[in-house]
Coordinates of C-alpha atoms in Angstrom, one line a residue:
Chain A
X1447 CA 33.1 -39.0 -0.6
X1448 CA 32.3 -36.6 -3.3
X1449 CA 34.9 -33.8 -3.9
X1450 CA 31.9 -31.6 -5.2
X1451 CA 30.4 -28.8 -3.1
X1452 CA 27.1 -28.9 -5.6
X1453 CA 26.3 -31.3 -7.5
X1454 CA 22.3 -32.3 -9.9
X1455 CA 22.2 -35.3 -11.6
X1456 CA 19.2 -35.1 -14.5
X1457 CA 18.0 -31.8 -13.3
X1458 CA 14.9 -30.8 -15.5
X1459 CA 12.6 -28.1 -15.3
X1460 CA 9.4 -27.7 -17.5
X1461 CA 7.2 -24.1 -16.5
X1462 CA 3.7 -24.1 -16.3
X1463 CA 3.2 -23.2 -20.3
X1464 CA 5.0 -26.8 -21.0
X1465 CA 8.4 -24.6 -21.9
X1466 CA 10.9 -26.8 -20.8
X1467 CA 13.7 -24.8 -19.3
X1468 CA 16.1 -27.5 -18.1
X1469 CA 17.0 -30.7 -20.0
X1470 CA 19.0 -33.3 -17.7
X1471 CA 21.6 -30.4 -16.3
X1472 CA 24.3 -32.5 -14.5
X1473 CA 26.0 -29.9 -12.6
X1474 CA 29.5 -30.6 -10.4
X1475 CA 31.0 -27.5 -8.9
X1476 CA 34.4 -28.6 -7.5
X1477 CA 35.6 -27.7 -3.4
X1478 CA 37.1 -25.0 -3.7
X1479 CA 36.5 -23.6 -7.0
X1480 CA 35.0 -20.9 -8.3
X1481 CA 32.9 -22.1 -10.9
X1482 CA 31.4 -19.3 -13.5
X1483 CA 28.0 -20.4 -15.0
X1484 CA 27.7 -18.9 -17.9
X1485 CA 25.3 -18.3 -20.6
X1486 CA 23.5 -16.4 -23.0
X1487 CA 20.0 -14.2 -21.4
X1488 CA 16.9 -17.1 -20.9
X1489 CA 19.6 -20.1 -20.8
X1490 CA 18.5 -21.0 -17.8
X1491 CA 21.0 -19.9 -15.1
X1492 CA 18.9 -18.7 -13.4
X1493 CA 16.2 -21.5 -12.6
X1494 CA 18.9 -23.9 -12.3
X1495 CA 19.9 -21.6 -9.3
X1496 CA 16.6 -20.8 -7.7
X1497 CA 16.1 -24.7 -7.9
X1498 CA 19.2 -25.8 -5.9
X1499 CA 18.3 -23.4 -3.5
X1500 CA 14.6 -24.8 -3.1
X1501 CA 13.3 -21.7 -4.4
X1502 CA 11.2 -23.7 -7.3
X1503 CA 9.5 -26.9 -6.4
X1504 CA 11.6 -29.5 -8.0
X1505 CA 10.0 -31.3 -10.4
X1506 CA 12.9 -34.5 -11.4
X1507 CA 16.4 -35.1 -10.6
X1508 CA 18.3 -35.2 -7.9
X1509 CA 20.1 -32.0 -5.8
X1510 CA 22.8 -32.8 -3.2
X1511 CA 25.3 -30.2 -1.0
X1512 CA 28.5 -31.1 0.4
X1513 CA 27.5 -35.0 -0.8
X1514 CA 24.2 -34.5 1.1
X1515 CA 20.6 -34.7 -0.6
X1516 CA 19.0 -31.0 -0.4
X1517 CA 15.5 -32.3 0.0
X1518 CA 16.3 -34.1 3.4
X1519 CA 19.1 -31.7 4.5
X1520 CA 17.3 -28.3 4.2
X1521 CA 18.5 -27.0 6.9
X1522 CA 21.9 -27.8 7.9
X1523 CA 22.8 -27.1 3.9
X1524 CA 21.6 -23.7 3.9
X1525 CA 23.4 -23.2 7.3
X1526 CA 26.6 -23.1 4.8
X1527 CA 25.7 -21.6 2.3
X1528 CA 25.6 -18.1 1.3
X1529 CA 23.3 -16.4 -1.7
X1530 CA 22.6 -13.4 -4.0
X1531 CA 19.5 -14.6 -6.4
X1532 CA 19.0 -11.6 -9.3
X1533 CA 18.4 -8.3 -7.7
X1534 CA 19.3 -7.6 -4.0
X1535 CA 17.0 -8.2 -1.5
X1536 CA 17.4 -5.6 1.4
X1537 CA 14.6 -4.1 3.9
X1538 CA 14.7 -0.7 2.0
X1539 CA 13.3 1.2 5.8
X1540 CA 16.0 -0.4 7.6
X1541 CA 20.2 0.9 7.6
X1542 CA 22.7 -1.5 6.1
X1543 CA 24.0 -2.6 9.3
X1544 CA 20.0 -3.4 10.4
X1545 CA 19.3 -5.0 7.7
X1546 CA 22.4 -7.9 8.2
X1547 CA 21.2 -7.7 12.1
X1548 CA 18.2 -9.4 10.5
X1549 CA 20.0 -11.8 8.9
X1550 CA 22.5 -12.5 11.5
X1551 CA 19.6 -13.5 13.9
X1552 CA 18.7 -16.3 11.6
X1553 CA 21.4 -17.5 11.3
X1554 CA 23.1 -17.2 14.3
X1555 CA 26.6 -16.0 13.9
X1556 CA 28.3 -13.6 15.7
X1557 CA 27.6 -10.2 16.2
X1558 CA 31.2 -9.3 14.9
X1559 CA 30.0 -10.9 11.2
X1560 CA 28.2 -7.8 10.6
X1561 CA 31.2 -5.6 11.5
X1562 CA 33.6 -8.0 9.2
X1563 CA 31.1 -8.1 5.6
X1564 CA 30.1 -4.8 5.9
X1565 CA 34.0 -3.7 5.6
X1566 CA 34.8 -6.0 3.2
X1567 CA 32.0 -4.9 1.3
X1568 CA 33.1 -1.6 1.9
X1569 CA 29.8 -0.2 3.6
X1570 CA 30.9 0.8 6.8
X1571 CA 30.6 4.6 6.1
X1572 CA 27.0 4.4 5.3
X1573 CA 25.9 4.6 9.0
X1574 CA 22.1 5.2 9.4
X1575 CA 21.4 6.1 6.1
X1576 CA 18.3 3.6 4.7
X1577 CA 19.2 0.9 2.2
X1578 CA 16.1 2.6 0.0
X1579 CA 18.6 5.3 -0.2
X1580 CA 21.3 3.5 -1.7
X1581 CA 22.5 3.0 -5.4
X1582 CA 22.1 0.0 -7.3
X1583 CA 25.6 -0.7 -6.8
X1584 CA 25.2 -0.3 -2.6
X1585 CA 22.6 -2.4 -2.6
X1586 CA 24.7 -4.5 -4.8
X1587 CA 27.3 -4.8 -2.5
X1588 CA 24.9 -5.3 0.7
X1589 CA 23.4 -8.5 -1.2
X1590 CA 27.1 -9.7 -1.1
X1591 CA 27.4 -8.7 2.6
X1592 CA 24.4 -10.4 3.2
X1593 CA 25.3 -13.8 1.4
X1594 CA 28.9 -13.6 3.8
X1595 CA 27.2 -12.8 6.6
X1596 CA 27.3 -16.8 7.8
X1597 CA 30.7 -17.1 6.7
X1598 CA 29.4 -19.5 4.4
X1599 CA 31.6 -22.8 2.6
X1600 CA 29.5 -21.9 -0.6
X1601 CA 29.0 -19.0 -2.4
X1602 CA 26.0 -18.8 -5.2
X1603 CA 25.9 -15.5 -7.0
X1604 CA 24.0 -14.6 -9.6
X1605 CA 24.8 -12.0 -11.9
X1606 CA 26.4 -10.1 -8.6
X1607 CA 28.2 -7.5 -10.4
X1608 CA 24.8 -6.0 -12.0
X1609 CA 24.1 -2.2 -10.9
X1610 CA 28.3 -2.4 -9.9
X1611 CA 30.5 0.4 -11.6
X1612 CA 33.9 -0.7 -13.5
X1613 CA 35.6 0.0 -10.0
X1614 CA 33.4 -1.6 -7.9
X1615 CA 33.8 -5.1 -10.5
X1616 CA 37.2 -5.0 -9.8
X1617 CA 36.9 -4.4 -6.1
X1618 CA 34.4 -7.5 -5.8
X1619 CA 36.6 -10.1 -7.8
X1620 CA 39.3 -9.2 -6.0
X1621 CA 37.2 -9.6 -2.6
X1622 CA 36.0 -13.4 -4.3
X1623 CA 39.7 -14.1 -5.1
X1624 CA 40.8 -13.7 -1.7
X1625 CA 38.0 -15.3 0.2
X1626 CA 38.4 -18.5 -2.4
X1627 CA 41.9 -18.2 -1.9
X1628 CA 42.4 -17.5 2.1
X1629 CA 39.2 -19.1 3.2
X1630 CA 38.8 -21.8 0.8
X1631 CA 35.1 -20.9 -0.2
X1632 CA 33.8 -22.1 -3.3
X1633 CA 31.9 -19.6 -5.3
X1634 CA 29.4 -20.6 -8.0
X1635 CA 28.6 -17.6 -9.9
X1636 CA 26.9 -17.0 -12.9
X1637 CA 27.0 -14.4 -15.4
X1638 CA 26.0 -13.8 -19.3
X1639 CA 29.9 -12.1 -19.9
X1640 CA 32.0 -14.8 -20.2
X1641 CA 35.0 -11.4 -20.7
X1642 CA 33.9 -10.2 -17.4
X1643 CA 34.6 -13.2 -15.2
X1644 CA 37.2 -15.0 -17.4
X1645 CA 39.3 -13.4 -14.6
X1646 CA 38.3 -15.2 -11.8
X1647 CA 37.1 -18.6 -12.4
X1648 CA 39.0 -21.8 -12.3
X1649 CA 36.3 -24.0 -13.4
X1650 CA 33.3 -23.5 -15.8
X1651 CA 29.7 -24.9 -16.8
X1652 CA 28.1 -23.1 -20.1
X1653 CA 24.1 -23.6 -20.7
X1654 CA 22.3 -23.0 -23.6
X1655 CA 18.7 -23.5 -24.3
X1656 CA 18.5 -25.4 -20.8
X1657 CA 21.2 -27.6 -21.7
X1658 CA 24.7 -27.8 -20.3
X1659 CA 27.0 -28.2 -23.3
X1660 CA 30.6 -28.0 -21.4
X1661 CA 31.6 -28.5 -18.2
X1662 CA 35.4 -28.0 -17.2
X1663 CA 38.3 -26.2 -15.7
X1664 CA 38.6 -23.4 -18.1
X1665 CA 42.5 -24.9 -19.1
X1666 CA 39.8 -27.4 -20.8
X1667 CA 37.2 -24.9 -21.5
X1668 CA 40.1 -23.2 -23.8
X1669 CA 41.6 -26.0 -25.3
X1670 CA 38.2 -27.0 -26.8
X1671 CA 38.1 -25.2 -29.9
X1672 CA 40.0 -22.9 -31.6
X1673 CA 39.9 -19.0 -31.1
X1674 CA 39.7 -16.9 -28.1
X1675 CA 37.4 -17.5 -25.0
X1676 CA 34.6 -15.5 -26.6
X1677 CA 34.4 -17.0 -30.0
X1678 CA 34.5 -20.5 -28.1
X1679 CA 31.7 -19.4 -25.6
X1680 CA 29.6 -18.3 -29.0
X1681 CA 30.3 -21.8 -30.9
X1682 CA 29.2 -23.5 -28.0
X1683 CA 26.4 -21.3 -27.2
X1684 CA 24.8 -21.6 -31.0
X1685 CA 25.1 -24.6 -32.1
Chain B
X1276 CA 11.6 -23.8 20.1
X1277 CA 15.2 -21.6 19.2
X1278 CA 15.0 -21.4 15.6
X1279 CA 11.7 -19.8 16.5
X1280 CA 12.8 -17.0 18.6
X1281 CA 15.4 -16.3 16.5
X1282 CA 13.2 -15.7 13.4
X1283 CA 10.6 -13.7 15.7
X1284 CA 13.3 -11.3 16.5
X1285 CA 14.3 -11.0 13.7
X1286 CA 10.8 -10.3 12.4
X1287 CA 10.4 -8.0 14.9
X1288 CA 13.3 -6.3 13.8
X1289 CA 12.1 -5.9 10.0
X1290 CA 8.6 -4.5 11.4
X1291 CA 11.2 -1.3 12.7
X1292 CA 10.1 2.2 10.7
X1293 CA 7.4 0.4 9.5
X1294 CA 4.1 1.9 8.4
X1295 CA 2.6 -1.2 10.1
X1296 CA 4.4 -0.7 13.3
X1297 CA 3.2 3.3 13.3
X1298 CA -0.3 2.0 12.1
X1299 CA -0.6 0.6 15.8
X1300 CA 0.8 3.3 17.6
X1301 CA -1.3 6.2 15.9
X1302 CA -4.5 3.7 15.8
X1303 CA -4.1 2.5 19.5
X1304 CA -4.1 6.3 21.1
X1305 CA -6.3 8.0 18.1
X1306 CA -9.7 7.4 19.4
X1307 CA -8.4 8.2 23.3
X1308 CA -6.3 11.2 22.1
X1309 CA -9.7 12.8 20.1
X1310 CA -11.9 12.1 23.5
X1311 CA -9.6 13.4 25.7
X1312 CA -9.1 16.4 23.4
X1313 CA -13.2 16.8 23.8
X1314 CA -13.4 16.4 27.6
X1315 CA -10.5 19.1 28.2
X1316 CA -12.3 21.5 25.8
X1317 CA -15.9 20.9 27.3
X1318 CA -13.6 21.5 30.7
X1319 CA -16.8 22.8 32.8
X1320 CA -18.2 19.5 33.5
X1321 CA -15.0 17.7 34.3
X1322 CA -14.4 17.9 37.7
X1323 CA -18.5 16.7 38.4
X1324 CA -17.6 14.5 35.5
X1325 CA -14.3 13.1 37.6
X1326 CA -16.1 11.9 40.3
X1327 CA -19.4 10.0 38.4
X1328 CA -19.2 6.5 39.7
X1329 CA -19.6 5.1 36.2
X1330 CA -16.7 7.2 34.4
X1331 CA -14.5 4.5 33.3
X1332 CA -17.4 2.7 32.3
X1333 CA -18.6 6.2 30.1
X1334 CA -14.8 6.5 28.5
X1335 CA -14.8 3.0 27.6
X1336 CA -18.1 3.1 25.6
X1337 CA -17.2 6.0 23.9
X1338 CA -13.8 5.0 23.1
X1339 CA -15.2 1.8 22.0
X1340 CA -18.2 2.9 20.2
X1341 CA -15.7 3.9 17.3
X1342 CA -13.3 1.5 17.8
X1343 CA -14.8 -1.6 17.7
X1344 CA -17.0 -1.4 14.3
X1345 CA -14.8 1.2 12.1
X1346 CA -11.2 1.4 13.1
X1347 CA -10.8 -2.1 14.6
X1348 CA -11.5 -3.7 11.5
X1349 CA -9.8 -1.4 9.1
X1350 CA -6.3 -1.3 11.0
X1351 CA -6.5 -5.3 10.9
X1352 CA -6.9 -5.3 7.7
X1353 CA -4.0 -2.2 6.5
X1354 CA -1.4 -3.7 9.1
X1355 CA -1.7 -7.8 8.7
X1356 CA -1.4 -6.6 4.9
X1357 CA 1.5 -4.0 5.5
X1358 CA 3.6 -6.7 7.6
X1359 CA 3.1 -9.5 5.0
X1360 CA 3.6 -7.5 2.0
X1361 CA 6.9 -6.1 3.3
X1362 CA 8.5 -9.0 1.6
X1363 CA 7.2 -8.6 -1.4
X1364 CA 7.8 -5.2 -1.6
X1365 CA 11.3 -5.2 -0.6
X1366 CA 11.8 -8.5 -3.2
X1367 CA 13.1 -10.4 -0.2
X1368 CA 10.8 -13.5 -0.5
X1369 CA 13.9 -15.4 -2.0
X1370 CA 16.6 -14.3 0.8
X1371 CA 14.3 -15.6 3.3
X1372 CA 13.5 -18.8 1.8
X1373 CA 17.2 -19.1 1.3
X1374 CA 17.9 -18.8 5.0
X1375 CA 18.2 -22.1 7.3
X1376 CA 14.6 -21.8 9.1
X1377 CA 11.9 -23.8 8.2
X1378 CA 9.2 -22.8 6.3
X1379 CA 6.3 -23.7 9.1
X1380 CA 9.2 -21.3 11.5
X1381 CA 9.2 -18.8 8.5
X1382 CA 5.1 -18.9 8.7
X1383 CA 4.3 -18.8 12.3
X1384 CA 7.5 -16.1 13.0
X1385 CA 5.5 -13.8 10.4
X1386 CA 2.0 -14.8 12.2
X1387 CA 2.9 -14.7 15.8
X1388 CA 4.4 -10.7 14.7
X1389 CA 1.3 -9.5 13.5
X1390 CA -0.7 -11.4 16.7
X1391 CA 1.7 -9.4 19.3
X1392 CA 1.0 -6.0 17.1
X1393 CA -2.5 -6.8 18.0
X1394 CA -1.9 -7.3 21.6
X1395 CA 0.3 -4.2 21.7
X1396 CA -2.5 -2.0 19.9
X1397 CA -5.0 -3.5 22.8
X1398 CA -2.5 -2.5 25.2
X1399 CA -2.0 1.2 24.2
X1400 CA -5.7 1.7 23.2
X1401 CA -6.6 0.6 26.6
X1402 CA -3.6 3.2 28.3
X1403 CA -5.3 5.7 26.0
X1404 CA -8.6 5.5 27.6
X1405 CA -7.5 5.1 31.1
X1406 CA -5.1 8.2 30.3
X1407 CA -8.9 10.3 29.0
X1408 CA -9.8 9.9 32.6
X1409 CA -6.3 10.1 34.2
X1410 CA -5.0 13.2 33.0
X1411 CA -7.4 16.2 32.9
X1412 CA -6.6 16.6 36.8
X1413 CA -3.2 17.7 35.4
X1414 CA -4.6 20.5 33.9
X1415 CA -7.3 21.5 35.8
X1416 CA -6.8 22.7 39.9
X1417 CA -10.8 21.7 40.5
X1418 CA -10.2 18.4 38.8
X1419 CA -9.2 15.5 40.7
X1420 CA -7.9 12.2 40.2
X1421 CA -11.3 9.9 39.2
X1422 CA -13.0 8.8 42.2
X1423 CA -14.1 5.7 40.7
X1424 CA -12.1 2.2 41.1
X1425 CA -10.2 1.1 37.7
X1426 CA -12.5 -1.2 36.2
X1427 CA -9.8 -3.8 34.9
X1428 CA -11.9 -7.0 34.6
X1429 CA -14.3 -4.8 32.2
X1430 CA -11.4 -3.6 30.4
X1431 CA -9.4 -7.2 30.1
X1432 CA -13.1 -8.8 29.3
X1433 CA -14.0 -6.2 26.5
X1434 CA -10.4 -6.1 25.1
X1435 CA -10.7 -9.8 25.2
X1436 CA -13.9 -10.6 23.0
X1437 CA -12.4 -7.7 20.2
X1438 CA -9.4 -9.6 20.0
X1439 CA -11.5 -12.8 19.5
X1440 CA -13.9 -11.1 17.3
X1441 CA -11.1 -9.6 14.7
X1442 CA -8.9 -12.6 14.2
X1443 CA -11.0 -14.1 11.9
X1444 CA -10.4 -10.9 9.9
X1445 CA -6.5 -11.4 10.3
X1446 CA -6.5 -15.0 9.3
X1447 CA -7.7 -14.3 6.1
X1448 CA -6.3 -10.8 5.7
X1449 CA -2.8 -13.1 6.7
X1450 CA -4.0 -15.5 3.6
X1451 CA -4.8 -13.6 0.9
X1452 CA -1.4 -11.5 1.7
X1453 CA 0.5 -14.1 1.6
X1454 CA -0.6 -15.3 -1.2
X1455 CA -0.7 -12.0 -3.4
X1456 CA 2.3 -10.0 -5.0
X1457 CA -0.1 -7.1 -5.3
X1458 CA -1.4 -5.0 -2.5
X1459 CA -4.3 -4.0 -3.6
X1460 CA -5.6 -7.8 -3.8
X1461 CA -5.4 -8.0 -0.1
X1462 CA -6.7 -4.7 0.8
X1463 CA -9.2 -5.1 -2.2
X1464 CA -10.7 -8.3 -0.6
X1465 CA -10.6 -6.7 2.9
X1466 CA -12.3 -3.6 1.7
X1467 CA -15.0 -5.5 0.1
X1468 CA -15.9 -8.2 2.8
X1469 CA -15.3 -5.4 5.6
X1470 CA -18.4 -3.6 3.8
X1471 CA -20.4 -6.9 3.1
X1472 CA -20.4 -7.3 6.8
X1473 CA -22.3 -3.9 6.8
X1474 CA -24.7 -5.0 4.4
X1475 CA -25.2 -8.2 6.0
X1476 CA -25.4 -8.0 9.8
X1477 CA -28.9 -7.6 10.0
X1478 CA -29.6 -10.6 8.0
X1479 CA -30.2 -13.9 9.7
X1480 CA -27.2 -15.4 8.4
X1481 CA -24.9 -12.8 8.9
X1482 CA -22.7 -14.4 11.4
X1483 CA -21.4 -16.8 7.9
X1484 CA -19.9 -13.7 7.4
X1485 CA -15.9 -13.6 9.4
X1486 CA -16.0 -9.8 9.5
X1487 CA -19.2 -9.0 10.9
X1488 CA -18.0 -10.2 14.4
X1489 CA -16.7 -6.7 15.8
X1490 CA -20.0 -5.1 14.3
X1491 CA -22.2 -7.3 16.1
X1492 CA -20.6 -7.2 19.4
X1493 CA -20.4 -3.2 18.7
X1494 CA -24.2 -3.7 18.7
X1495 CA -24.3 -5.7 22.0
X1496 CA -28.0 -6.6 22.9
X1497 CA -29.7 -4.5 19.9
X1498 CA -27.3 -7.4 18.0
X1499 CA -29.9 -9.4 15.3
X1500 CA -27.7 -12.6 15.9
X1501 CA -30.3 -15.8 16.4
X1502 CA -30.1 -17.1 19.8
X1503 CA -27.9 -19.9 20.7
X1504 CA -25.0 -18.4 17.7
X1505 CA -21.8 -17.8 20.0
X1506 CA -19.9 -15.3 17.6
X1507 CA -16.6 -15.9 19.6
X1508 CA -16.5 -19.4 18.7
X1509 CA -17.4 -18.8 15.6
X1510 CA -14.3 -16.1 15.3
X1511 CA -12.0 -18.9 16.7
X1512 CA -13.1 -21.3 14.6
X1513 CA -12.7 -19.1 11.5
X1514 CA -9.4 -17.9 12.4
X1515 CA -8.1 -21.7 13.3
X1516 CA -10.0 -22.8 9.6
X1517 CA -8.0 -19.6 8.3
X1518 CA -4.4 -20.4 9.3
X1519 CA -4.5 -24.0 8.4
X1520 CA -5.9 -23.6 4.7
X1521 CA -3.2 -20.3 4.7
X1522 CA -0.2 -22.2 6.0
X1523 CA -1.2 -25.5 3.5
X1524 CA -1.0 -22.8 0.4
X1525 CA 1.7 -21.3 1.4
X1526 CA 4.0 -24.5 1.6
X1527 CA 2.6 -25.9 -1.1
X1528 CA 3.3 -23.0 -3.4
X1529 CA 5.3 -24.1 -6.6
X1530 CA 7.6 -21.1 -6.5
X1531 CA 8.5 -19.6 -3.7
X1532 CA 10.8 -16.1 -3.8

């Protein structure tokens, strides 16, 4: 059995105007880990995430969760896995606590779920206010409480900490370090600042121009080339 | 049959606040509320008025009369596109293709909403009229209580072929919504077809037309239709045509979210 949570073997992706966004991505997110996908803006993080998730119509190479092929397990995967694609998506009529109701129907996990993510997404004081009221940052953090609602065994976030003040950063790697840690969830997220989440990976996977040109724990990621993190991340990034 | 519920319920839920879900509220009790504002202001005629064998039979004309060709239609067309384009308004495409539900649950959870809104606007357009007859005798000593039985069959029957004749209007007003980012493409196309079927109800042909089907049964016997045309079956047909070339886009869409 595969010791990967996720894992694409010759994932490509071409868009409509024949721009090929994806070129044989081989992607192996470890159990366990929490595996920051980096790259610059228009690497393609992005539609290699909204293609795991079945989000684009895949068009060659294969997708498999937990060892099990996406396209015939759908369902079940999804059932364990938890997501934040881009911007949040919340019902902006609806309170924070009805909007995860909505979710928590779906899926079918307790009641007491909602209770749980919304304080450790700290949103428990917001009450009835509507999530159109919120900040960027609220809404933010209910994306996150929405993506933990199914207490899920994978994590995908994509740029999560967008909107999110320096405070709240810190407060949500230190809520991904704990639920990696005392949970055992492995989080795949991806961001375009290596500096912001050289913190709290173990593992990383850096993309350029639709290509994935490392893959490693970051103990490899540093011993790669010479210089700091970010002078690494650029080398590989421009060549 | 349980991941089904589930999702209804949970649409249900997201319909909460809604203008949609207001839409069929306000629209269900408008016409009834405007009557009934009439009858108590022309009060000298209502207690005679109470006790004409035909009274239910009077309301439900008038109620209908503006119903059935103008607001029928037009609140089809605002709330299937409302209910639809909540997702695309609140960006939430991709969190709900991202949840463990099919996408034929995800389609028919969405369509099976905006059917019950309809049922629920019969329901409370139909309380509305009986309440134009029921409650003047509340405010009036000489009034009493209509002497005439509750016609329900009439009611159930002419409630009935409405429903029929505006889901052809759904179906497509379900399609094009779906299919759309923008809101004004949906109401656009409604808009446009829902005038057409003005324009075209007296020609022979009009019936080709799926939003002329409230107009001509507004019409009744002065309705141009060619004899032998059943407009009901052709509302069912359109409607069943409707969902099947709208559910075959929408899971064949390239990017979904």
């Amino acid at each position: 059995m595969s010791a990967y949570c996720l894992e694409t073997k010759d994932l490509c992706h071409q868009f409509s105007t024949g721009q090929v966004a994806l070129n044989t991505v081989n992607l192996c997110v470890p159990e366990g880990s929490i595996y920051g996908f980096l790259g610059p803006n228009g690497a393609g993080k992005t539609t290699t995430l909204r293609l795991v998730l079945g989000m684009l119509k895949k068009q060659k190479g294969h997708i498999s969760f937990f060892s099990e092929p996406f396209d015939a397990n759908r369902i079940p995967i999804l059932q364990k896995v938890g997501s934040l694609i881009e911007s949040p998506s919340v019902y902006a009529h609806l309170s924070a606590e009805e909007n995860l109701r909505v979710f928590q129907l779906i899926y079918r996990c307790p009641s007491e779920r909602i209770g749980i993510v919304l304080r450790a997404t700290g949103l428990t004081d917001t009450g009835r206010k509507k999530a159109g009221q919120f900040s960027l940052g609220m809404k933010q953090r209910l994306g996150i409480a929405i993506a933990l609602l199914n207490d899920p065994r994978l994590l995908i976030l994509d740029e999560p900490t967008n909107g999110l003040d320096p405070s709240g950063i810190i407060a949500m790697r230190e809520l991904l370090k704990q639920l990696n840690k005392e949970r055992g969830v492995t989080i795949l997220i991806s961001s375009h600042l290596l500096s912001e989440i050289s913190k709290l990976v173990t593992h990383a996977g850096i993309i350029s121009k639709g290509r994935l040109v490392f893959q490693g724990s970051m103990t490899e990621l540093q011993s790669s080339g010479d210089g700091d993190l970010e002078t690494i991340f650029m080398n590989l990034t421009q060549n | 049959m349980l991941t089904f519920v589930h999702s209804f319920a949970s649409e249900w839920l997201k319909r909460k606040r809604t203008a949609a879900a207001w839409l069929v509220v306000i629209g269900g009790f408008f016409i009834p509320l405007i009557i009934l504002g009439a009858r108590l202001y022309e009060s000298g005629g209502l207690a005679a008025a109470n006790q004409h064998p035909r009274l239910w039979e009077m309301l439900y004309e008038r109620c209908w009369q503006f119903m059935g060709f103008f607001l029928l239609p037009m609140g089809v067309i605002l709330a299937v596109s409302l209910v639809t384009q909540l997702e695309f308004r609140n960006n939430t495409w991709k969190q709900v293709f991202c949840t463990p539900q099919s996408l034929t649950t995800i389609f028919l959870a969405k369509l099976a909403i905006i059917l019950v809104m309809l049922l629920q606007f019969f329901f409370l357009f139909n309380i509305g009229i009986y309440l134009t007859g029921a409650l003047p005798c509340l405010f009036f000593r000489d009034v009493h209580y209509p002497s005439a039985a509750f016609p329900f069959r009439l009611f159930l029957e002419g409630s009935g072929k409405f429903f029929l004749d505006a889901l052809p209007i759904l179906g497509l007003q379900y399609l094009v919504s779906l299919r759309f980012k923008n809101f004004l493409v949906p109401l656009g196309v409604g808009m446009g077809l829902y005038v057409a079927s003005f324009i075209a109800v007296h020609w022979k042909y009009g019936y080709f037309i799926p939003y002329t089907y409230c107009y001509y049964d507004f019409l009744g016997k002065r309705s141009p239709l060619p004899a032998g045309i059943s407009i009901h079956e052709w509302a069912l047909g359109y409607f069943i045509g409707l969902t099947v070339l709208s559910y075959i886009l929408y899971i064949s869409k390239k990017e979904k979210g």
